[in-house]
Each structure stands twice: as structure tokens, then as C-alpha cells.
């Protein structure tokens, strides 16, 4: 009978891991599937659970990450005589917070008051910035998160790459590549002393899932790893208890 080894490089209790392995063994035994098929199905359940527990980044940076810049020049005037105000947008890049400077068109309100000019009292027009409106517009213009949903989408990469399953692509600009995630299915048998493969030995089936996104743990809800393993275990047992034992089981 083929064998499988389960290991997690994350915070999963020994009890949770033991229950997961037990469910895998039960799945294989009661559905009469080989270990590759069994491991494939439980991995799908696990990835789905992780995806469900991953936060989706907003499409705009937080309001507090957009502010007026205090460095000079605070204002610049364009060729069309329109004025622009310096604004600073805080962003994360390669795990570090960076400050990006942009120029927002001044949306101003004008107020007339009496003042002394050249020794005479007269009406003077002054400009009063509509700060809240300007910052809202600056956030809409310069605070877009291009790769929103990347962490959630990273789990979909495994579904497609390992199992050929399509996933909903909510943000086409969020691009996943081999620097962020990696994985594969490998089957091996023990070698004989002469270096040939022992065809009588059990097949060792391995499925690797490696998520290298530097913020993936922060994107997961607290306790998500343990919860995902438990949810996957429950899903496996529920399928078995429901008696779905056809060749399409777990697909």
C-alpha cells in the first residue's frame, strides 16, 4: 500500500496534525483510492481552507496613510496656473514602509474678509483649503493597491498548478510567479542495492506547498493555520460519512 508523510512548517498542534493524518488514512481505506488520489483530495481541502482564512487587501491604502507633505515646496504651480499641493502616501514595498510623494490639484474654497491693504480697509479674498476633500481625492488618485487580493490568490495558484483546477480571478493585475509560490507532486520508490527501483516497495507520495509571500502570515486571520487544518480534517470526514465513494470522490 502506498505511504504518505505529512509535515507542516507552521503552528499546528500535534493533535491537529494527528487528526489530519488519521482522516487521510481513513479516506484512503474507505474510498479504496490510492495514496496519490487520497493525498490530492485532502490537499485540495486544505488549500481551500487556507484560502478562505486569508484576508483580501483593500483596493485603496488606509485613509491614515495619505497626508499632506510638510517639506518645501508644499505647493507648485503648473503651466496652466493651476496649483498643486504636496501629498505623501505610505506604502509597503518588499516588507518595508516607504513614502511616495505626489501632487494633488488644490480644491480650494474662497472667503472674503475685511483687511488693511496699503493703509486702506478693503475686502480681501483668501483661499481656504478643503483639506478633507483634497485628501479623499488624493487617496483615490494615488492610493490604489495594484495587487490587492494577491495573498488570497496565491492559494489559487496551487489549485491550478497542482490539480488543474480553475479559480476565480478577481484582480488580473495581481500576478503570481515562482518567486512567491512553489509546489509539486512527486512519487518515489525505494532503491535496491544495485540502484534500480524496487517495484514491490510502497510508493512514497509527496505534495509540496511553499508560499513565500513575505506578508502571507499577516494576511492570515489569527489562528488560521490550525483552523484550516481542522476544517480540512472535518471536510474529509464529512465526505466519508456521506458515503461519496465513487471515483469522482473529492473532485
Coordinates of N, CA and C in Angstrom, one line a residue:
X1 N 0.9 -1.2 0.0 CA 0.0 0.0 0.0 C 0.9 1.2 0.0
X2 N 0.7 2.2 -0.9 CA 1.5 3.4 -0.9 C 1.4 4.1 0.4
X3 N 2.5 4.9 0.7 CA 2.6 5.6 2.0 C 2.7 7.0 1.8
X4 N 2.4 7.8 2.8 CA 2.5 9.3 2.7 C 3.0 9.8 4.0
X5 N 3.8 10.9 3.9 CA 4.3 11.6 5.0 C 3.8 13.0 5.1
X6 N 3.2 13.4 6.2 CA 2.6 14.7 6.4 C 3.5 15.6 7.3
X7 N 3.8 16.8 6.9 CA 4.6 17.7 7.7 C 4.2 19.1 7.5
X8 N 4.2 19.9 8.5 CA 3.8 21.3 8.4 C 4.9 22.1 9.0
X9 N 5.4 23.1 8.3 CA 6.3 24.1 8.9 C 5.5 25.3 9.3
X10 N 4.6 25.1 10.2 CA 3.8 26.2 10.7 C 3.2 25.8 12.1
X11 N 2.4 26.7 12.7 CA 1.9 26.5 14.0 C 0.7 25.6 14.0
X12 N 0.9 24.3 14.0 CA -0.2 23.3 14.0 C 0.1 22.4 15.2
X13 N -0.9 22.1 16.0 CA -0.7 21.3 17.2 C -0.5 19.8 16.7
X14 N 0.1 19.1 17.6 CA 0.3 17.7 17.3 C -1.0 16.9 17.2
X15 N -2.0 17.3 18.0 CA -3.3 16.7 18.0 C -4.0 17.0 16.6
X16 N -3.9 18.3 16.2 CA -4.5 18.6 14.9 C -3.8 17.9 13.8
X17 N -2.5 17.7 13.8 CA -1.8 17.0 12.8 C -2.1 15.5 12.8
X18 N -2.2 15.0 14.0 CA -2.6 13.5 14.1 C -4.0 13.3 13.5
X19 N -4.9 14.2 13.8 CA -6.3 14.0 13.3 C -6.3 14.1 11.8
X20 N -5.5 15.0 11.2 CA -5.4 15.2 9.8 C -4.9 13.9 9.1
X21 N -3.8 13.4 9.7 CA -3.3 12.1 9.1 C -4.2 11.0 9.3
X22 N -4.9 10.9 10.4 CA -5.9 9.9 10.6 C -7.0 9.9 9.6
X23 N -7.5 11.2 9.3 CA -8.5 11.3 8.3 C -8.0 10.9 6.9
X24 N -6.8 11.2 6.6 CA -6.2 10.8 5.3 C -6.2 9.3 5.2
X25 N -5.8 8.6 6.2 CA -5.7 7.2 6.2 C -7.1 6.6 6.1
X26 N -8.0 7.2 6.8 CA -9.4 6.7 6.7 C -10.0 6.9 5.3
X27 N -9.7 8.0 4.8 CA -10.1 8.4 3.4 C -9.6 7.3 2.4
X28 N -8.4 7.0 2.5 CA -7.8 6.1 1.6 C -8.4 4.7 1.7
X29 N -8.6 4.3 3.0 CA -9.1 2.9 3.3 C -10.5 2.8 2.8
X30 N -11.4 3.7 3.2 CA -12.8 3.6 3.0 C -13.3 4.0 1.5
X31 N -12.4 4.7 0.8 CA -12.8 5.0 -0.6 C -12.1 4.2 -1.6
X32 N -11.2 3.3 -1.1 CA -10.4 2.4 -2.0 C -9.6 3.2 -3.0
X33 N -9.1 4.4 -2.6 CA -8.3 5.2 -3.5 C -6.9 5.0 -3.2
X34 N -6.0 5.1 -4.2 CA -4.6 5.0 -3.9 C -4.1 6.3 -3.1
X35 N -2.9 6.2 -2.6 CA -2.4 7.3 -1.8 C -2.3 8.6 -2.6
X36 N -2.0 8.5 -3.8 CA -1.9 9.8 -4.6 C -3.2 10.5 -4.7
X37 N -4.3 9.7 -5.0 CA -5.6 10.3 -5.1 C -6.1 10.8 -3.7
X38 N -5.8 10.0 -2.7 CA -6.2 10.5 -1.4 C -5.5 11.7 -0.9
X39 N -4.2 11.8 -1.2 CA -3.4 13.0 -0.8 C -3.8 14.2 -1.6
X40 N -4.1 13.9 -2.9 CA -4.6 15.0 -3.7 C -5.9 15.7 -3.2
X41 N -6.8 14.8 -2.8 CA -8.1 15.3 -2.3 C -8.0 16.1 -1.0
X42 N -7.2 15.5 -0.1 CA -7.1 16.2 1.2 C -6.3 17.5 1.1
X43 N -5.4 17.6 0.1 CA -4.6 18.8 -0.1 C -5.5 19.9 -0.7
X44 N -6.4 19.5 -1.6 CA -7.4 20.4 -2.1 C -8.2 21.0 -1.0
X45 N -8.7 20.2 0.0 CA -9.5 20.6 1.1 C -8.7 21.6 2.0
X46 N -7.4 21.3 2.2 CA -6.5 22.2 3.0 C -6.3 23.5 2.3
X47 N -6.0 23.5 1.0 CA -5.7 24.8 0.3 C -7.0 25.6 0.3
X48 N -8.2 25.0 0.1 CA -9.4 25.8 0.1 C -9.6 26.4 1.5
X49 N -9.3 25.7 2.6 CA -9.5 26.2 3.9 C -8.5 27.4 4.2
X50 N -7.3 27.3 3.7 CA -6.3 28.4 3.9 C -6.8 29.6 3.1
X51 N -7.3 29.4 1.9 CA -7.7 30.5 1.0 C -8.9 31.2 1.7
X52 N -9.8 30.4 2.3 CA -11.0 31.0 3.0 C -10.6 31.9 4.2
X53 N -9.4 31.6 4.8 CA -9.0 32.3 6.0 C -7.9 33.3 5.7
X54 N -7.8 33.7 4.5 CA -6.8 34.7 4.1 C -7.5 36.0 3.8
X55 N -7.0 37.1 4.5 CA -7.6 38.4 4.2 C -7.4 38.9 2.8
X56 N -8.3 39.6 2.3 CA -8.2 40.2 1.0 C -7.8 41.7 1.2
X57 N -6.7 42.1 0.7 CA -6.3 43.5 0.9 C -7.3 44.5 0.2
X58 N -7.5 45.6 0.8 CA -8.4 46.6 0.2 C -7.9 47.2 -1.1
X59 N -8.7 47.8 -1.9 CA -8.3 48.3 -3.2 C -7.6 49.7 -3.0
X60 N -7.7 50.3 -1.9 CA -7.1 51.6 -1.6 C -6.3 51.5 -0.3
X61 N -5.2 52.2 -0.1 CA -4.5 52.3 1.1 C -5.4 52.9 2.2
X62 N -5.0 52.7 3.4 CA -5.8 53.2 4.5 C -5.8 54.8 4.5
X63 N -6.9 55.4 5.0 CA -7.0 56.8 5.0 C -5.8 57.5 5.7
X64 N -5.4 56.9 6.8 CA -4.3 57.5 7.6 C -3.0 57.4 6.9
X65 N -2.9 56.7 5.8 CA -1.7 56.5 5.0 C -1.5 57.6 3.9
X66 N -2.5 58.5 3.9 CA -2.4 59.7 3.0 C -2.4 60.9 3.8
X67 N -1.4 61.8 3.6 CA -1.4 63.0 4.4 C -0.7 64.1 3.5
X68 N -0.9 65.4 4.0 CA -0.2 66.5 3.3 C 1.3 66.4 3.7
X69 N 2.1 66.7 2.7 CA 3.6 66.8 3.0 C 3.9 68.1 3.5
X70 N 4.8 68.1 4.5 CA 5.3 69.4 5.1 C 6.6 69.9 4.6
X71 N 7.2 69.1 3.7 CA 8.5 69.6 3.2 C 8.3 70.6 2.1
X72 N 9.2 71.5 1.9 CA 9.1 72.5 0.8 C 9.6 72.0 -0.5
X73 N 9.0 72.3 -1.6 CA 7.8 73.2 -1.7 C 6.5 72.5 -1.3
X74 N 5.7 73.1 -0.6 CA 4.4 72.5 -0.3 C 3.4 72.6 -1.5
X75 N 3.6 73.7 -2.3 CA 2.8 74.0 -3.4 C 3.7 74.1 -4.7
X76 N 3.1 73.7 -5.8 CA 3.7 74.1 -7.1 C 2.6 74.6 -8.0
X77 N 3.0 75.4 -9.0 CA 2.1 75.9 -9.9 C 2.4 75.4 -11.3
X78 N 1.4 74.8 -12.0 CA 1.6 74.3 -13.3 C 1.6 75.3 -14.4
X79 N 1.8 75.0 -15.6 CA 1.9 75.9 -16.7 C 0.5 76.6 -17.0
X80 N -0.5 75.9 -16.6 CA -1.9 76.4 -16.8 C -2.3 77.3 -15.6
X81 N -1.3 77.6 -14.7 CA -1.5 78.4 -13.5 C -2.3 77.6 -12.4
X82 N -2.6 76.4 -12.6 CA -3.3 75.6 -11.5 C -2.3 75.3 -10.5
X83 N -2.7 75.3 -9.2 CA -1.9 75.0 -8.1 C -2.1 73.5 -7.6
X84 N -1.0 72.9 -7.1 CA -1.0 71.6 -6.6 C -0.3 71.5 -5.3
X85 N -0.9 70.7 -4.4 CA -0.4 70.5 -3.0 C 0.4 69.2 -2.9
X86 N 1.5 69.2 -2.2 CA 2.3 68.0 -1.9 C 1.5 67.1 -1.0
X87 N 1.4 65.8 -1.4 CA 0.8 64.8 -0.5 C 1.7 63.6 -0.5
X88 N 1.7 62.9 0.6 CA 2.6 61.8 0.8 C 1.7 60.5 1.1
X89 N 2.0 59.5 0.4 CA 1.3 58.2 0.5 C 2.2 57.1 1.0
X90 N 1.9 56.5 2.2 CA 2.7 55.5 2.7 C 2.3 54.1 2.1
X91 N 3.3 53.4 1.7 CA 3.1 52.1 1.1 C 4.1 51.1 1.6
X92 N 3.8 49.8 1.4 CA 4.7 48.8 1.8 C 5.4 48.2 0.5
X93 N 6.7 48.1 0.6 CA 7.5 47.6 -0.6 C 8.5 46.6 0.0
X94 N 8.5 45.4 -0.5 CA 9.5 44.4 0.0 C 9.6 44.3 1.5
X95 N 8.4 44.4 2.2 CA 8.4 44.3 3.6 C 8.7 45.6 4.4
X96 N 9.0 46.7 3.7 CA 9.4 47.9 4.3 C 8.4 49.0 3.9
X97 N 8.1 49.9 4.9 CA 7.2 51.0 4.6 C 8.0 52.1 3.9
X98 N 7.5 52.6 2.8 CA 8.1 53.7 2.0 C 7.1 54.9 1.9
X99 N 7.6 56.0 1.6 CA 6.8 57.3 1.5 C 6.9 57.7 0.0
X100 N 5.8 57.8 -0.6 CA 5.8 58.3 -2.0 C 5.1 59.7 -2.1
X101 N 5.8 60.6 -2.8 CA 5.3 61.9 -2.9 C 4.5 62.1 -4.2
X102 N 3.4 62.8 -4.1 CA 2.5 63.0 -5.3 C 2.0 64.5 -5.1
X103 N 1.4 65.0 -6.2 CA 1.0 66.4 -6.2 C -0.5 66.3 -6.6
X104 N -1.3 66.8 -5.7 CA -2.8 66.9 -5.8 C -3.3 68.3 -6.1
X105 N -4.1 68.3 -7.1 CA -4.7 69.6 -7.5 C -5.4 70.2 -6.3
X106 N -5.2 71.5 -6.1 CA -5.8 72.2 -5.0 C -7.2 72.5 -5.2
X107 N -8.1 71.9 -4.4 CA -9.5 72.2 -4.4 C -9.8 73.2 -3.3
X108 N -9.9 74.4 -3.6 CA -10.0 75.5 -2.6 C -11.3 76.2 -2.5
X109 N -11.6 76.6 -1.3 CA -12.8 77.5 -1.1 C -12.3 78.9 -0.8
X110 N -13.0 79.9 -1.3 CA -12.6 81.3 -1.2 C -13.5 82.0 -0.2
X111 N -12.9 82.9 0.6 CA -13.6 83.6 1.6 C -13.2 85.1 1.5
X112 N -14.1 86.0 1.6 CA -13.8 87.4 1.6 C -13.9 88.0 3.0
X113 N -12.9 88.7 3.4 CA -13.0 89.4 4.7 C -12.4 90.8 4.5
X114 N -12.6 91.6 5.5 CA -12.1 93.0 5.5 C -10.7 93.0 6.1
X115 N -9.8 93.7 5.4 CA -8.4 93.7 5.9 C -7.8 95.0 5.5
X116 N -6.6 95.4 6.1 CA -5.9 96.6 5.8 C -4.9 96.3 4.6
X117 N -5.0 97.1 3.6 CA -4.1 97.0 2.5 C -3.7 98.4 2.0
X118 N -2.4 98.6 2.0 CA -1.9 100.0 1.6 C -2.5 101.1 2.4
X119 N -2.8 100.8 3.7 CA -3.3 101.8 4.6 C -4.8 102.0 4.5
X120 N -5.5 101.2 3.6 CA -6.9 101.3 3.5 C -7.6 100.0 3.8
X121 N -8.8 100.1 4.4 CA -9.6 98.9 4.7 C -10.3 98.5 3.4
X122 N -10.2 97.2 3.1 CA -10.9 96.7 1.8 C -11.1 95.2 2.0
X123 N -12.0 94.8 1.1 CA -12.3 93.3 1.1 C -11.1 92.6 0.5
X124 N -10.7 91.5 1.1 CA -9.6 90.7 0.7 C -10.0 89.3 0.5
X125 N -9.7 88.7 -0.6 CA -10.1 87.3 -0.9 C -9.0 86.4 -0.4
X126 N -9.3 85.5 0.4 CA -8.3 84.5 0.8 C -8.7 83.1 0.5
X127 N -7.8 82.2 0.4 CA -8.1 80.8 0.0 C -8.1 79.9 1.2
X128 N -9.1 79.1 1.4 CA -9.1 78.1 2.5 C -9.2 76.7 1.8
X129 N -8.2 75.9 2.1 CA -8.2 74.6 1.5 C -9.3 73.7 2.1
X130 N -9.9 73.0 1.2 CA -10.8 71.9 1.7 C -10.0 70.7 1.9
X131 N -9.4 70.6 3.1 CA -8.4 69.5 3.3 C -9.0 68.1 3.2
X132 N -10.2 67.9 3.8 CA -10.7 66.5 3.8 C -11.0 66.1 2.3
X133 N -11.6 67.0 1.5 CA -11.9 66.7 0.1 C -10.6 66.4 -0.7
X134 N -9.6 67.2 -0.4 CA -8.3 67.0 -1.1 C -7.7 65.7 -0.8
X135 N -7.7 65.3 0.5 CA -7.1 64.0 0.9 C -7.9 62.8 0.3
X136 N -9.2 63.0 0.3 CA -10.1 61.9 -0.3 C -9.7 61.7 -1.8
X137 N -9.6 62.9 -2.5 CA -9.3 62.8 -3.9 C -7.8 62.2 -4.1
X138 N -6.9 62.6 -3.2 CA -5.5 62.1 -3.3 C -5.5 60.6 -3.1
X139 N -6.3 60.2 -2.2 CA -6.3 58.7 -1.9 C -6.9 58.0 -3.1
X140 N -7.9 58.5 -3.7 CA -8.5 57.9 -4.9 C -7.5 57.9 -6.1
X141 N -6.7 59.0 -6.2 CA -5.8 59.1 -7.3 C -4.5 58.3 -7.2
X142 N -4.0 58.4 -5.9 CA -2.6 57.8 -5.7 C -2.6 56.7 -4.8
X143 N -3.7 56.3 -4.1 CA -3.6 55.3 -3.1 C -4.1 53.9 -3.6
X144 N -4.2 53.7 -4.9 CA -4.7 52.4 -5.4 C -3.7 51.3 -5.0
X145 N -4.2 50.2 -4.6 CA -3.4 49.0 -4.3 C -3.5 48.1 -5.6
X146 N -2.4 48.1 -6.4 CA -2.5 47.4 -7.7 C -2.7 45.9 -7.5
X147 N -2.0 45.3 -6.5 CA -2.1 43.9 -6.4 C -2.9 43.4 -5.2
X148 N -4.0 44.1 -5.1 CA -4.9 43.7 -4.0 C -5.4 42.3 -4.2
X149 N -5.5 41.6 -3.1 CA -6.0 40.2 -3.3 C -4.9 39.2 -3.6
X150 N -3.6 39.6 -3.6 CA -2.5 38.8 -4.0 C -2.4 37.6 -3.1
X151 N -2.5 37.8 -1.8 CA -2.3 36.7 -0.8 C -3.3 35.7 -1.0
X152 N -4.6 36.1 -1.1 CA -5.7 35.1 -1.3 C -5.5 34.4 -2.7
X153 N -5.1 35.1 -3.7 CA -4.9 34.5 -5.0 C -3.7 33.5 -5.0
X154 N -2.8 33.6 -4.1 CA -1.6 32.7 -4.1 C -2.0 31.3 -3.8
X155 N -3.1 31.1 -3.0 CA -3.6 29.7 -2.8 C -4.2 29.2 -4.0
X156 N -4.8 30.0 -4.8 CA -5.4 29.6 -6.1 C -4.4 29.1 -7.1
X157 N -3.1 29.6 -7.0 CA -2.0 29.1 -7.8 C -1.8 27.7 -7.6
X158 N -1.8 27.2 -6.3 CA -1.6 25.8 -6.0 C -2.7 25.0 -6.6
X159 N -4.0 25.4 -6.5 CA -5.1 24.7 -7.1 C -4.9 24.5 -8.6
X160 N -4.5 25.5 -9.2 CA -4.3 25.4 -10.7 C -3.1 24.6 -11.1
X161 N -2.0 24.9 -10.4 CA -0.7 24.3 -10.8 C -0.7 22.8 -10.5
X162 N -1.1 22.5 -9.3 CA -1.0 21.1 -8.8 C -2.2 20.2 -9.3
X163 N -3.4 20.8 -9.4 CA -4.5 20.0 -9.7 C -5.3 20.4 -10.9
X164 N -4.9 21.4 -11.6 CA -5.6 21.9 -12.8 C -6.9 22.5 -12.6
X165 N -7.2 22.9 -11.4 CA -8.5 23.5 -11.0 C -8.5 25.0 -11.3
X166 N -9.5 25.5 -11.9 CA -9.6 26.9 -12.2 C -10.1 27.6 -10.9
X167 N -9.7 28.8 -10.7 CA -10.1 29.7 -9.6 C -10.6 31.0 -10.1
X168 N -11.5 31.6 -9.4 CA -12.0 32.9 -9.8 C -10.9 34.0 -9.7
X169 N -10.7 34.7 -10.8 CA -9.6 35.7 -10.8 C -10.2 37.1 -10.7
X170 N -10.3 37.6 -9.5 CA -10.9 38.9 -9.2 C -10.1 40.1 -9.6
X171 N -8.7 39.9 -9.6 CA -7.9 41.0 -9.9 C -6.8 40.5 -10.9
X172 N -6.9 40.7 -12.2 CA -5.9 40.2 -13.1 C -4.5 40.9 -12.9
X173 N -4.5 42.0 -12.3 CA -3.2 42.7 -12.1 C -2.4 42.1 -11.0
X174 N -3.0 41.2 -10.2 CA -2.2 40.6 -9.1 C -1.6 39.3 -9.8
X175 N -0.3 39.4 -10.0 CA 0.5 38.4 -10.7 C 1.2 37.5 -9.7
X176 N 1.1 36.2 -9.9 CA 1.8 35.2 -9.1 C 2.9 34.6 -9.9
X177 N 4.1 34.5 -9.3 CA 5.1 33.8 -10.1 C 5.9 32.9 -9.1
X178 N 6.9 32.2 -9.7 CA 7.7 31.2 -8.9 C 8.5 31.8 -7.8
X179 N 8.7 33.1 -7.7 CA 9.4 33.7 -6.6 C 8.5 33.8 -5.3
X180 N 7.2 33.7 -5.5 CA 6.3 33.8 -4.4 C 5.8 32.5 -3.9
X181 N 5.5 31.5 -4.9 CA 5.0 30.3 -4.5 C 5.7 29.1 -5.3
X182 N 5.6 28.0 -4.7 CA 6.2 26.8 -5.4 C 5.5 25.6 -4.9
X183 N 5.5 24.5 -5.7 CA 4.9 23.3 -5.3 C 5.0 22.2 -6.4
X184 N 4.7 21.0 -6.0 CA 4.7 19.9 -6.9 C 4.3 18.6 -6.3
X185 N 4.0 17.7 -7.2 CA 3.7 16.3 -6.7 C 4.8 15.4 -7.1
X186 N 5.3 14.6 -6.2 CA 6.4 13.7 -6.5 C 6.1 12.3 -5.9
X187 N 6.4 11.3 -6.8 CA 6.2 9.9 -6.3 C 7.5 9.2 -6.5
X188 N 7.9 8.5 -5.4 CA 9.2 7.8 -5.5 C 9.0 6.4 -4.8
X189 N 10.0 5.5 -5.2 CA 10.0 4.2 -4.6 C 11.5 3.9 -4.1
X190 N 11.6 3.1 -3.1 CA 12.9 2.8 -2.6 C 13.8 2.1 -3.6
X191 N 15.1 2.4 -3.5 CA 16.0 1.8 -4.5 C 16.6 0.6 -3.9
X192 N 16.9 -0.4 -4.8 CA 17.6 -1.6 -4.5 C 19.1 -1.4 -4.4
X193 N 19.8 -2.3 -3.8 CA 21.3 -2.1 -3.7 C 22.0 -1.8 -5.0
X194 N 21.5 -2.4 -6.1 CA 22.1 -2.1 -7.4 C 21.7 -0.8 -8.0
X195 N 20.9 0.0 -7.3 CA 20.5 1.3 -7.8 C 19.2 1.3 -8.6
X196 N 18.6 0.1 -8.9 CA 17.4 0.1 -9.6 C 16.2 0.3 -8.6
X197 N 15.0 0.6 -9.2 CA 13.8 0.9 -8.4 C 13.2 -0.4 -8.0
X198 N 12.9 -0.5 -6.7 CA 12.2 -1.7 -6.2 C 10.7 -1.5 -6.4
X199 N 10.2 -2.2 -7.5 CA 8.8 -2.0 -7.9 C 7.8 -2.7 -6.9
X200 N 8.3 -3.4 -5.9 CA 7.5 -4.0 -4.9 C 7.4 -3.1 -3.7
X201 N 8.2 -2.1 -3.6 CA 8.2 -1.2 -2.4 C 7.0 -0.3 -2.5
X202 N 6.5 0.2 -1.4 CA 5.4 1.2 -1.4 C 5.8 2.5 -2.1
X203 N 4.9 3.1 -2.7 CA 5.1 4.4 -3.3 C 5.0 5.5 -2.3
X204 N 6.1 6.3 -2.2 CA 6.0 7.5 -1.3 C 5.6 8.7 -2.1
X205 N 4.4 9.2 -1.8 CA 3.8 10.3 -2.5 C 4.0 11.6 -1.7
X206 N 4.5 12.7 -2.3 CA 4.8 13.9 -1.7 C 4.1 15.1 -2.4
X207 N 3.5 15.9 -1.7 CA 2.9 17.2 -2.3 C 3.5 18.3 -1.5
X208 N 4.3 19.2 -2.2 CA 4.9 20.3 -1.5 C 4.1 21.6 -1.8
X209 N 3.9 22.3 -0.8 CA 3.2 23.6 -0.9 C 4.1 24.7 -0.2
X210 N 4.6 25.6 -1.0 CA 5.6 26.6 -0.4 C 5.0 28.0 -0.8
X211 N 4.6 28.7 0.2 CA 4.2 30.1 0.0 C 5.2 31.1 0.5
X212 N 5.9 31.8 -0.4 CA 7.0 32.7 0.0 C 6.6 34.2 0.2
X213 N 5.3 34.5 0.0 CA 4.9 35.9 0.2 C 5.4 36.4 1.5
X214 N 6.1 37.5 1.6 CA 6.7 37.9 2.8 C 5.6 38.4 3.9
X215 N 4.4 38.6 3.4 CA 3.3 39.0 4.4 C 2.2 38.0 4.5
X216 N 2.5 36.8 4.0 CA 1.4 35.8 4.0 C 0.8 35.5 5.4
X217 N 1.7 35.4 6.4 CA 1.3 35.1 7.7 C 0.4 36.3 8.3
X218 N 0.8 37.5 8.0 CA 0.0 38.6 8.4 C -1.4 38.7 7.7
X219 N -1.4 38.1 6.5 CA -2.7 38.1 5.7 C -3.6 37.1 6.3
X220 N -3.1 36.1 6.9 CA -4.0 35.0 7.5 C -4.6 35.6 8.8
X221 N -5.9 35.2 9.0 CA -6.5 35.5 10.3 C -5.8 34.8 11.4
X222 N -5.9 35.4 12.6 CA -5.2 34.8 13.8 C -5.7 33.3 14.0
X223 N -4.8 32.4 14.1 CA -5.1 31.0 14.3 C -5.5 30.3 13.0
X224 N -5.4 31.0 11.9 CA -5.9 30.4 10.6 C -5.3 29.1 10.2
X225 N -4.0 28.9 10.5 CA -3.3 27.7 10.1 C -3.9 26.4 10.8
X226 N -4.0 26.5 12.1 CA -4.6 25.4 12.9 C -6.1 25.2 12.5
X227 N -6.8 26.3 12.3 CA -8.2 26.3 11.9 C -8.4 25.6 10.5
X228 N -7.5 26.0 9.6 CA -7.5 25.4 8.3 C -7.3 23.9 8.3
X229 N -6.4 23.5 9.1 CA -6.1 22.0 9.2 C -7.3 21.3 9.8
X230 N -7.9 21.9 10.8 CA -9.1 21.3 11.4 C -10.3 21.3 10.4
X231 N -10.5 22.4 9.7 CA -11.6 22.5 8.7 C -11.4 21.4 7.6
X232 N -10.1 21.3 7.2 CA -9.9 20.3 6.1 C -10.1 18.9 6.7
X233 N -9.7 18.6 7.9 CA -10.0 17.3 8.5 C -11.5 17.1 8.6
X234 N -12.2 18.0 9.0 CA -13.7 17.9 9.1 C -14.3 17.6 7.8
X235 N -13.8 18.3 6.7 CA -14.3 18.2 5.4 C -14.1 16.8 4.9
X236 N -12.9 16.2 5.2 CA -12.6 14.9 4.7 C -13.5 13.9 5.4
X237 N -13.7 14.0 6.7 CA -14.5 13.0 7.4 C -16.0 13.1 7.0
X238 N -16.4 14.4 6.7 CA -17.8 14.6 6.3 C -18.0 13.9 5.0
X239 N -17.1 14.0 4.0 CA -17.2 13.3 2.7 C -17.3 11.8 2.9
X240 N -16.5 11.3 3.8 CA -16.5 9.8 4.0 C -17.8 9.4 4.6
X241 N -18.3 10.1 5.6 CA -19.5 9.8 6.3 C -20.7 9.9 5.4
X242 N -20.6 10.8 4.4 CA -21.7 11.0 3.4 C -21.8 9.8 2.4
X243 N -20.7 9.0 2.4 CA -20.8 7.8 1.6 C -20.4 8.1 0.1
X244 N -19.7 9.2 -0.1 CA -19.3 9.6 -1.5 C -18.1 8.8 -1.9
X245 N -18.2 7.6 -2.3 CA -17.0 6.7 -2.5 C -16.8 6.4 -4.0
X246 N -17.3 7.2 -4.9 CA -17.1 6.9 -6.3 C -15.7 7.4 -6.7
X247 N -15.4 7.2 -8.0 CA -14.1 7.6 -8.5 C -14.0 9.2 -8.6
X248 N -15.1 9.8 -8.5 CA -15.2 11.3 -8.5 C -15.1 11.9 -7.1
X249 N -14.9 11.0 -6.1 CA -14.9 11.4 -4.7 C -13.8 12.5 -4.6
X250 N -14.2 13.6 -3.9 CA -13.3 14.7 -3.6 C -12.9 15.6 -4.7
X251 N -13.5 15.4 -5.9 CA -13.1 16.3 -7.0 C -13.9 17.5 -7.0

